[in-house]
Coordinates of C-alpha atoms in Angstrom, one line a residue:
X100 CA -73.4 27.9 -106.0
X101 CA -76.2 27.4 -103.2
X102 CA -79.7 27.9 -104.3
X103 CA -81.2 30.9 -102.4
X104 CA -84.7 32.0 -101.9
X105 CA -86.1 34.6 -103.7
X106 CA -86.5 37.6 -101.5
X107 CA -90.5 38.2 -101.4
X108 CA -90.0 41.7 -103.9
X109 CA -88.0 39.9 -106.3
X110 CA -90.4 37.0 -106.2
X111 CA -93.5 40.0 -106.7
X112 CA -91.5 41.1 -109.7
X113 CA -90.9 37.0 -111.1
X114 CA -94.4 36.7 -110.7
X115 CA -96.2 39.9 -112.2
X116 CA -94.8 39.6 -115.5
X117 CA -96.9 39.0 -118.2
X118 CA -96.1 38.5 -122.0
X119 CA -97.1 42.0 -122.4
X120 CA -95.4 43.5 -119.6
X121 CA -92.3 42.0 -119.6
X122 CA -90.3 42.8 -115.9
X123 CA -86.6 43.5 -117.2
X124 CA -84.8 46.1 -116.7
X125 CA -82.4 47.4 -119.2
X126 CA -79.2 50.0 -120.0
X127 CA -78.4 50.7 -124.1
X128 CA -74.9 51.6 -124.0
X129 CA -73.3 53.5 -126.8
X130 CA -69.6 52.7 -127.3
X131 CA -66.4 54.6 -129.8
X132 CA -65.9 51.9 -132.3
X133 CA -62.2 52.0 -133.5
X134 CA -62.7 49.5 -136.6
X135 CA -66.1 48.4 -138.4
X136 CA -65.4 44.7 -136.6
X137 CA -65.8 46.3 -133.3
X138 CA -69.2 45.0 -132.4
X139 CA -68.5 41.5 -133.4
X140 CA -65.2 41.4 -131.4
X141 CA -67.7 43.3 -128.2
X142 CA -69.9 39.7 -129.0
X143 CA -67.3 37.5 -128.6
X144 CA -65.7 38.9 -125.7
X145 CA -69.1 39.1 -124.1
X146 CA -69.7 35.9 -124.4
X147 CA -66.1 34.7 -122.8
X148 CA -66.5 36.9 -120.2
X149 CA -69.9 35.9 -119.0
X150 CA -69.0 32.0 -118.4
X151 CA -66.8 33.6 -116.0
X152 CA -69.4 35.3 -113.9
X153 CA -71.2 33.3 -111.3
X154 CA -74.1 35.9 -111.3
X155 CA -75.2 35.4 -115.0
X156 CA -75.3 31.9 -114.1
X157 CA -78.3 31.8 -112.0
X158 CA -81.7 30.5 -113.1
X159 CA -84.9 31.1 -111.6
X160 CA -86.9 27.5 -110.0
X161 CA -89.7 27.5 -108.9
X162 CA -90.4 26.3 -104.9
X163 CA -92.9 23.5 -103.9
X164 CA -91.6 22.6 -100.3
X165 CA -92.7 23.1 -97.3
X166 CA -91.6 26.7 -95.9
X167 CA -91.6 28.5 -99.1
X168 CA -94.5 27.1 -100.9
X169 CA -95.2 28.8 -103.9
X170 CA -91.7 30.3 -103.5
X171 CA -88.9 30.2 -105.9
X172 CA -84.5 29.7 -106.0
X173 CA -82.1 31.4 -107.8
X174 CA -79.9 28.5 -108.9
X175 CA -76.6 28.0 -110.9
X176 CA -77.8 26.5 -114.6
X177 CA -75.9 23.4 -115.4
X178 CA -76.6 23.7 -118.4
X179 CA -75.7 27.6 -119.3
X180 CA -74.4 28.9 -122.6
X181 CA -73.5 32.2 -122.7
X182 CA -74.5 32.2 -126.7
X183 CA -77.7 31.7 -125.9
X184 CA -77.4 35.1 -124.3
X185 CA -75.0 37.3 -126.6
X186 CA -76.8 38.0 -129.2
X187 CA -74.9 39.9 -132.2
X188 CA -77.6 41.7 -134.7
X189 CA -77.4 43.5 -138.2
X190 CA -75.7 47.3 -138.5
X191 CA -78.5 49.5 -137.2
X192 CA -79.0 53.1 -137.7
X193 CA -81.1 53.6 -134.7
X194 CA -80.1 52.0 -131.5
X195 CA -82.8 53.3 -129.7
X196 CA -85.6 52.0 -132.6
X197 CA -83.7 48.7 -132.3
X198 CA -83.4 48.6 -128.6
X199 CA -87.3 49.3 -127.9
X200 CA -88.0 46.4 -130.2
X201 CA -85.9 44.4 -128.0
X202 CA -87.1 45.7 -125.2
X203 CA -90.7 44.2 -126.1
X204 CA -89.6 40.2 -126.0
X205 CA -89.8 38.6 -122.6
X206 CA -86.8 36.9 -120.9
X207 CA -86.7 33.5 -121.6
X208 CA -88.1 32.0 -117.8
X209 CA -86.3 28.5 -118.3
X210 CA -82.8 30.1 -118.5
X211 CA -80.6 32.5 -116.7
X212 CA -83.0 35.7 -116.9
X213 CA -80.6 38.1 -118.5
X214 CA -79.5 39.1 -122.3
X215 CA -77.3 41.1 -124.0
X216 CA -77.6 42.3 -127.4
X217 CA -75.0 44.1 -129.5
X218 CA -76.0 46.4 -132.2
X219 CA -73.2 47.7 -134.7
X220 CA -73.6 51.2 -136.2
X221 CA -74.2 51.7 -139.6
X222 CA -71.5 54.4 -139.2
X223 CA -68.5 52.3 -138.4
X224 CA -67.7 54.5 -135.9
X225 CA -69.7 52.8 -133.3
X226 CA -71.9 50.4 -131.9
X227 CA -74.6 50.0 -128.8
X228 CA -75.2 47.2 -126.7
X229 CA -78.7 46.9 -124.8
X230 CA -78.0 44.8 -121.4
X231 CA -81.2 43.2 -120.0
X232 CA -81.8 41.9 -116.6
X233 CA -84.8 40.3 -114.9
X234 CA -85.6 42.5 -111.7
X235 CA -86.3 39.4 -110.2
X236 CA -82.0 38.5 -110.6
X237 CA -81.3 41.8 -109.7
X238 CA -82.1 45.6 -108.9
X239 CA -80.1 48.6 -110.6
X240 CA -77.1 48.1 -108.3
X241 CA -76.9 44.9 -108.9
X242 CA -77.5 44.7 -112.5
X243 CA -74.6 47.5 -112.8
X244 CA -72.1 44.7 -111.0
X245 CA -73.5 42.1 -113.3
X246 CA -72.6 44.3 -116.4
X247 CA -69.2 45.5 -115.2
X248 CA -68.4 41.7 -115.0
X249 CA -67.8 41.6 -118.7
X250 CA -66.2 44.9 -119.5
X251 CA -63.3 45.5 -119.7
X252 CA -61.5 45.3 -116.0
X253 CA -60.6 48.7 -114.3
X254 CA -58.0 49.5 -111.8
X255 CA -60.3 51.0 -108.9
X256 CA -58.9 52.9 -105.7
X257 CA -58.5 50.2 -102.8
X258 CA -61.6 50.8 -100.5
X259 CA -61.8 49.7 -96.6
X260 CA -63.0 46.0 -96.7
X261 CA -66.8 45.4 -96.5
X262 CA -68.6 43.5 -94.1
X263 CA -69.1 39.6 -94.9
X264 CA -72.3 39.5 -97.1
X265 CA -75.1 37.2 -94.9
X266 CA -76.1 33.5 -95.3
X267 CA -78.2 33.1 -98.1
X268 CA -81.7 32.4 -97.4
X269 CA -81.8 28.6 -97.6
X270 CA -84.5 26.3 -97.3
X271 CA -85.3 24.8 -94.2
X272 CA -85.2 21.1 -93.4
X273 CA -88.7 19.8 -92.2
X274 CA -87.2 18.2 -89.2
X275 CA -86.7 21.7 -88.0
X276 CA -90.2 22.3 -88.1
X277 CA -91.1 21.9 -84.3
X278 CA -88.2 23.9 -82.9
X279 CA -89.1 26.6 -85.5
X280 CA -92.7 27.1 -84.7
X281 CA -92.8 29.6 -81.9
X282 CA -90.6 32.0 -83.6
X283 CA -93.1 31.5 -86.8
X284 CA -96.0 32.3 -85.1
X285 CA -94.1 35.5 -83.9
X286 CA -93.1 36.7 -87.0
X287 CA -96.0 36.0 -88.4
X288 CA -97.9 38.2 -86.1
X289 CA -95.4 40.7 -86.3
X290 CA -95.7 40.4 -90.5
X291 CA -99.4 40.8 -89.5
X292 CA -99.2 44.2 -87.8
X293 CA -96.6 45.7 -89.6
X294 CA -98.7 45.1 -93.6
X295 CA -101.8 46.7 -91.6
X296 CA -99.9 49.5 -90.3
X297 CA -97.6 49.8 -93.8
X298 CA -101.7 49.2 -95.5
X299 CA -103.2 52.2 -93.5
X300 CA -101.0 54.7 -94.5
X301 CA -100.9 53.5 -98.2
X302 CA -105.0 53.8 -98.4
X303 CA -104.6 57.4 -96.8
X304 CA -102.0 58.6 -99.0
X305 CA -103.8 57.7 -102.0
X306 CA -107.4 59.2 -100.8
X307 CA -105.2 61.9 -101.0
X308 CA -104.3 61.8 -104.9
X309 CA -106.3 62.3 -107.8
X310 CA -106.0 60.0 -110.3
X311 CA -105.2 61.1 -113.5
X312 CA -106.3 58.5 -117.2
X313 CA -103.6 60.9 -119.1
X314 CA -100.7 58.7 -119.1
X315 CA -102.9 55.3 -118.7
X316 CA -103.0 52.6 -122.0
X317 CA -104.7 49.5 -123.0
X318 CA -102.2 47.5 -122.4
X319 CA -99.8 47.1 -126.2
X320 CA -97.0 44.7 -126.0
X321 CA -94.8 47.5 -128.0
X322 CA -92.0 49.1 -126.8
X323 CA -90.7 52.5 -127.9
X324 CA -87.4 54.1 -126.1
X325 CA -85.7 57.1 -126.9
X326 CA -82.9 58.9 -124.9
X327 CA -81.8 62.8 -123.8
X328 CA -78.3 64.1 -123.0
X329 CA -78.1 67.1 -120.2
X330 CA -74.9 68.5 -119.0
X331 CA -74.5 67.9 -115.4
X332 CA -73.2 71.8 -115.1
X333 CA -76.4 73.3 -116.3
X334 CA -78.5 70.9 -113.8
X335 CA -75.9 72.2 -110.9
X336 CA -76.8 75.9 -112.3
X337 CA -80.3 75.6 -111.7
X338 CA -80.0 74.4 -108.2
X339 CA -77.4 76.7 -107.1
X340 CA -79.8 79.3 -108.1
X341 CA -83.1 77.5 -107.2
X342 CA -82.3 75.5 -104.1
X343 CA -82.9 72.0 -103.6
X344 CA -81.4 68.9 -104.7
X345 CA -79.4 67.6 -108.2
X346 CA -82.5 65.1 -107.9
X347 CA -85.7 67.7 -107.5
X348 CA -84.1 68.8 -110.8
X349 CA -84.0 66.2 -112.8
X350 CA -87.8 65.5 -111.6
X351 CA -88.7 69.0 -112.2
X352 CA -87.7 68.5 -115.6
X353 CA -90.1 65.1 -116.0
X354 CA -93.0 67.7 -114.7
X355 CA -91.8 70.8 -117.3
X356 CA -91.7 68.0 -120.3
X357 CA -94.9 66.5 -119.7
X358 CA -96.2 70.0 -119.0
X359 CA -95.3 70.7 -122.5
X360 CA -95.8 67.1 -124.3
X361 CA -99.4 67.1 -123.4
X362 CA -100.0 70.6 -124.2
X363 CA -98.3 69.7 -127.6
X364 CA -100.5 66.9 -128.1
X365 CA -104.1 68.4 -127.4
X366 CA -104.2 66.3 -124.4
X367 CA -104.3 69.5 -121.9
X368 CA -102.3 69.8 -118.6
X369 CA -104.9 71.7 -116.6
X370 CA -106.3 69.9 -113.8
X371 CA -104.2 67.0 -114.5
X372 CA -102.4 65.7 -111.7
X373 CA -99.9 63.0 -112.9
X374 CA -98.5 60.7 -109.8
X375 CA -94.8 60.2 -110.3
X376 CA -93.2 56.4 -107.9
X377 CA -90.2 57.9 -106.6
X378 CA -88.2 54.3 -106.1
X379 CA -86.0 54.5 -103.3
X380 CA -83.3 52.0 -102.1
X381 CA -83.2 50.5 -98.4
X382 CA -79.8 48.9 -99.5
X383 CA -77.1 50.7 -97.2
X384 CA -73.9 50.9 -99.0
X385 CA -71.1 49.1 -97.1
X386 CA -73.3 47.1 -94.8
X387 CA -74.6 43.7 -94.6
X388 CA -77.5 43.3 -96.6
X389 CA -79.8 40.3 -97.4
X390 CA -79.4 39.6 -101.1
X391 CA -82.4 40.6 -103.4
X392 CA -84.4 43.7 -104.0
X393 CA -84.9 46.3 -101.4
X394 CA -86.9 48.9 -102.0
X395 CA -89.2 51.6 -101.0
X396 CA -90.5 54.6 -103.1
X397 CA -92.1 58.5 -102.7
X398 CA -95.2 59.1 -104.2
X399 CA -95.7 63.0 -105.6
X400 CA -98.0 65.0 -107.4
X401 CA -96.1 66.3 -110.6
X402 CA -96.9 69.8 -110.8
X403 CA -97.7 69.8 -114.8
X404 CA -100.8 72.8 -114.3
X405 CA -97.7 75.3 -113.1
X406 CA -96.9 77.3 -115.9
X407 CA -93.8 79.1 -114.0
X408 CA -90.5 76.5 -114.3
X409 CA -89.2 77.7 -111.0
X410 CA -92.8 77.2 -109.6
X411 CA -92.7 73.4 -110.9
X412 CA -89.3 73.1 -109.0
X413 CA -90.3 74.7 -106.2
X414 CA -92.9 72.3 -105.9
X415 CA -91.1 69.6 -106.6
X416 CA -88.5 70.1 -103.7
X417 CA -91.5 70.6 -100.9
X418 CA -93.2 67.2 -101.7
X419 CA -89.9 65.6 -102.2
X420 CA -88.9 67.2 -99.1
X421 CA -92.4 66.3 -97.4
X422 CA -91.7 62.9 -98.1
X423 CA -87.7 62.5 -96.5
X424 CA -89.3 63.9 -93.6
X425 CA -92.0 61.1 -93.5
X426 CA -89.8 58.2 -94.4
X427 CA -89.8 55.6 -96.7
X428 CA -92.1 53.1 -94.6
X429 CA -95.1 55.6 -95.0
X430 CA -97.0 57.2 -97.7
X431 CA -98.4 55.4 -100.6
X432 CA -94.9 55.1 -102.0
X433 CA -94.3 52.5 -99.7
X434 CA -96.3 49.7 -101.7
X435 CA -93.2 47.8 -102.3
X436 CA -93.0 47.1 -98.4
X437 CA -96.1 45.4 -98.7
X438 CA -94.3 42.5 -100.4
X439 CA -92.3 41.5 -97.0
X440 CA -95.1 40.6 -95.1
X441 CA -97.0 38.5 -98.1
X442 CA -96.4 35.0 -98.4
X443 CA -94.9 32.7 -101.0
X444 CA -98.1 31.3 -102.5
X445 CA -99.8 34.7 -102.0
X446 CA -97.5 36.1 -104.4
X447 CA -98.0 33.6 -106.8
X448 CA -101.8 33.6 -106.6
X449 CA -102.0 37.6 -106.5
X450 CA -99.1 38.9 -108.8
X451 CA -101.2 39.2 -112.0
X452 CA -103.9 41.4 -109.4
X453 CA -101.3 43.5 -108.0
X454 CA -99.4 44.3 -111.6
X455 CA -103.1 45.3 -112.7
X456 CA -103.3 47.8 -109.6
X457 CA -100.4 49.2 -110.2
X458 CA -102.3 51.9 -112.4
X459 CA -104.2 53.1 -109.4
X460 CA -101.2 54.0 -107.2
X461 CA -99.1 55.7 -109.6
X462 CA -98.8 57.5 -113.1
X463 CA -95.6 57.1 -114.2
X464 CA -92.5 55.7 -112.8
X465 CA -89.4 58.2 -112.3
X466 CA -86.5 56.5 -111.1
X467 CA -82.5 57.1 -110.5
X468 CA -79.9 54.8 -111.4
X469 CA -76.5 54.9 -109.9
X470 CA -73.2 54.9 -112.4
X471 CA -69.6 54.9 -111.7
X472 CA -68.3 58.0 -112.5
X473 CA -65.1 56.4 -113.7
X474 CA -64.9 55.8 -117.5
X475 CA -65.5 52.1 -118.6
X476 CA -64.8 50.2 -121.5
X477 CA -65.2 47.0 -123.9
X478 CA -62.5 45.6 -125.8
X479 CA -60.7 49.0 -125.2
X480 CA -63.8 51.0 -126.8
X481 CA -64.8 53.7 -124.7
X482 CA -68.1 54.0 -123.3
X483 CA -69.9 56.9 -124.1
X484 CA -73.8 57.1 -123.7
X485 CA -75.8 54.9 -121.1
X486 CA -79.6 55.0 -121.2
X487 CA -81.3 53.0 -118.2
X488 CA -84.4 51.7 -119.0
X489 CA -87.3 50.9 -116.6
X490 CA -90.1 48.1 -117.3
X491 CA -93.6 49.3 -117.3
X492 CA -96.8 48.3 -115.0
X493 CA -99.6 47.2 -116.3
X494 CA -101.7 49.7 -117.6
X495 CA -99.1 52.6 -117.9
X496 CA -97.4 54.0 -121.2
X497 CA -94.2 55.9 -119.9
X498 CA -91.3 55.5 -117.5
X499 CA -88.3 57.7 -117.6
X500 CA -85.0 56.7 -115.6
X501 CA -81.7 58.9 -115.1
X502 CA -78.6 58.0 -114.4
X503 CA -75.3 60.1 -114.5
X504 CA -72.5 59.7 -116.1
X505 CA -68.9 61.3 -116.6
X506 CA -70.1 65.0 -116.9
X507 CA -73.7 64.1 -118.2
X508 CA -77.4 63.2 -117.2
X509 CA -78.5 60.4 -119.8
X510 CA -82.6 60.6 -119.8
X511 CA -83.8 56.7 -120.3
X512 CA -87.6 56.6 -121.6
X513 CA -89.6 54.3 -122.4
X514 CA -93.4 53.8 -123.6
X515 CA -95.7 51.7 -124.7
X516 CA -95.0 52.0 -128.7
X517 CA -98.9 52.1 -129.7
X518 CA -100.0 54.6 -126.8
X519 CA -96.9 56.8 -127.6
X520 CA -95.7 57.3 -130.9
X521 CA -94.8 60.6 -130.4
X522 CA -91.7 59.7 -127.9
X523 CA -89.5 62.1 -129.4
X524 CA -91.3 65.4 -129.4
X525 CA -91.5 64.0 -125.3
X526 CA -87.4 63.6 -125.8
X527 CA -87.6 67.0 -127.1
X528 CA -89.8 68.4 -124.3
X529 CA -87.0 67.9 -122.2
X530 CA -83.9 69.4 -123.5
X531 CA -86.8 72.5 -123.8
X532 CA -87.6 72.3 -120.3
X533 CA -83.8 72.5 -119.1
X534 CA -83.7 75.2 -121.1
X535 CA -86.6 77.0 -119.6
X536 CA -85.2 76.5 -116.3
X537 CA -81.8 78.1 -117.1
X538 CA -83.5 81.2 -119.0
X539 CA -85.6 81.2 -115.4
X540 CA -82.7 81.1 -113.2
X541 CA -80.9 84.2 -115.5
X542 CA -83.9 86.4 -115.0

């Protein structure tokens, strides 16, 4: 495979990792288990399976050349071994205790940035395997293809053909410097104007935010996760009653639980003001697109000092509704645009910087991730819980991701394991809250 150049997010992501903030993102599926020797045989086919995938092949180099100095390639590894990658562990009892310890350990840089790690239960009725990714080799969507590589094949409905995906970003060839240079200086200037326009409306979007310390950490290492199971009917209930979208729910929720956590911990939830990164994707489905990272993200106020559910919803839909109306290129949200118009060697220099400042634009990171709705499989054991789990920023002790899937809303959290070792009673704060809402909606 032809190396490509890193798109300039991905290479923000490569480059503001840090031992202690490890930037991987990660799913702990739970599967049926038909025999006790069902995780092992889930190891080995794993591990067949993923020689056969060109994605999980790819290393990260790093880029000293003219045109992308400072840059970085993704790369096939010549030498790749998919058991240095599948990983089969001892029964555990906890997948998520054994998953947030995993979760901890950084990728290993030299090789192709992904792992997969397969827990069997204690039980023998089941076992778990936690998927890791490097954001840098690939966002949720493509982290969800990467995966579905080495389960089990499904028969899907034939879809209209897709457009032809477009060059890869290759590196230039210095003889093609002097023909290049007019359209350099032009996008350059163009790069210029656009990161001042995308920088003035980040600085006034955030004049307009309190900060809040509530959900801020020295910085751990640890890694707790924990997970909640909603049923997509009672989330429909609410907002057929409520208004607004599946999505303002499940935020409202993230407000209602930390509403309740913080009360629960002494901590207080007047006058605090959490600000929750909204991630959303610029990638168009169907379409054309660059490969790499592509996002964008709404920045709002979680409305934890509302003691009335429906009032935290209610608020929830106007400043998510605030922000469609604004875009994704404006608002403070819109950080991730910044990344576009920075160059190679800027990255490098600045990533440990801007994974520091990442604490004073947002609070906590609430994010979506996108699931087939069909039902998937590995080595004919049925799928049957999927957390998604976020990385944290520098700084921060919580992020919560959501996906859907078959019927239910799996809740993915995870926090810094010394700043919060009370993750559960948060896990708990939000099965209360759903319950909250639905007793609201009745009345």
């Amino acid at each position: 495979m032809t190396p490509d150049l890193l798109a300039p997010l991905d290479l923000a992501f490569w480059n503001i990792e840090s031992d202690r903030h490890p930037m991987h993102l990660g799913a702990l599926g739970v599967f049926a288990a038909h025999s006790p020797t069902a995780g092992a045989h889930a190891a080995d086919l794993l591990a067949a399976r993923a020689a056969a995938v060109p994605g999980l092949r790819l290393r990260i180099r790093d880029v000293w050349q003219p045109f992308a100095f400072g840059g970085a390639t993704r790369e096939t590894d010549p030498d790749f071994d998919p058991l240095n990658h599948v990983r089969l562990h001892a029964p555990a009892g906890d997948f998520h205790a054994a998953a947030g310890r995993l979760m901890e350990r950084p990728l290993e840089r030299g090789r192709p940035p992904w792992e997969a790690h397969v827990l069997p239960g204690e039980d023998g009725v089941s076992f778990a395997v936690l998927f890791k990714f490097h954001h840098a080799l690939a966002d949720g969507l493509r982290a969800l293809r990467l995966a579905a590589g080495v389960l089990d094949p499904v028969d899907l409905p034939e879809r209209a053909p897709r457009p032809v995906d477009p060059p890869r970003r290759a590196l230039p060839d210095v003889r093609e410097l002097p023909g290049m240079l007019p359209g350099l200086v032009k996008g350059a200037l163009f790069d210029m104007g656009r990161a001042l326009d995308i920088g003035a409306s980040l600085a006034l979007s955030t004049l307009r935010m309190r900060p809040t310390t509530a959900l801020a950490s020295p910085p751990s290492g640890t890694r707790r996760t924990a997970g909640v199971v909603l049923d997509i009917d009672d989330v429909h209930r609410v907002r057929k009653t409520a208004g607004g979208t599946v999505n303002d729910v499940l935020i409202a929720v993230v407000a209602g639980a930390l509403r309740r956590w913080l009360d629960e911990r002494g901590d207080g939830s007047t006058g605090v003001a959490p600000r929750a990164l909204i991630p959303v994707s610029r990638r168009r489905p169907r379409t054309a697109q660059p490969p790499g990272n592509r996002l964008s993200g709404y920045l709002i106020r979680l409305p934890v000092d509302e003691p009335d559910p429906l009032g935290r919803l209610a608020a929830v839909r106007t400043a998510m509704v605030r922000n469609k109306d604004a875009g994704p290129d404006r608002g403070a949200g819109a950080v991730a645009l910044l990344a576009d118009h920075v160059p190679a060697l800027g990255h490098r220099l600045g990533g440990p910087l801007v994974g520091q400042a990442a604490r004073l634009w947002f609070d906590i990171l609430v994010t979506s991730v996108p699931l087939p709705g069909i039902g998937l499989r590995l080595g004919g054991h049925e799928l049957t819980e999927v957390y998604p789990l976020a990385p944290l920023a520098p700084g921060q002790s919580l992020a919560v991701a959501i996906s859907t899937y078959r019927g239910r809303v799996h809740y993915g959290l995870v926090a810094d394991a010394a700043a919060v070792p009370d993750l559960d009673r948060f896990a708990h704060a939000v099965s209360a809250e759903v319950e909250a809402l639905l007793a609201a909606c009745v009345c």
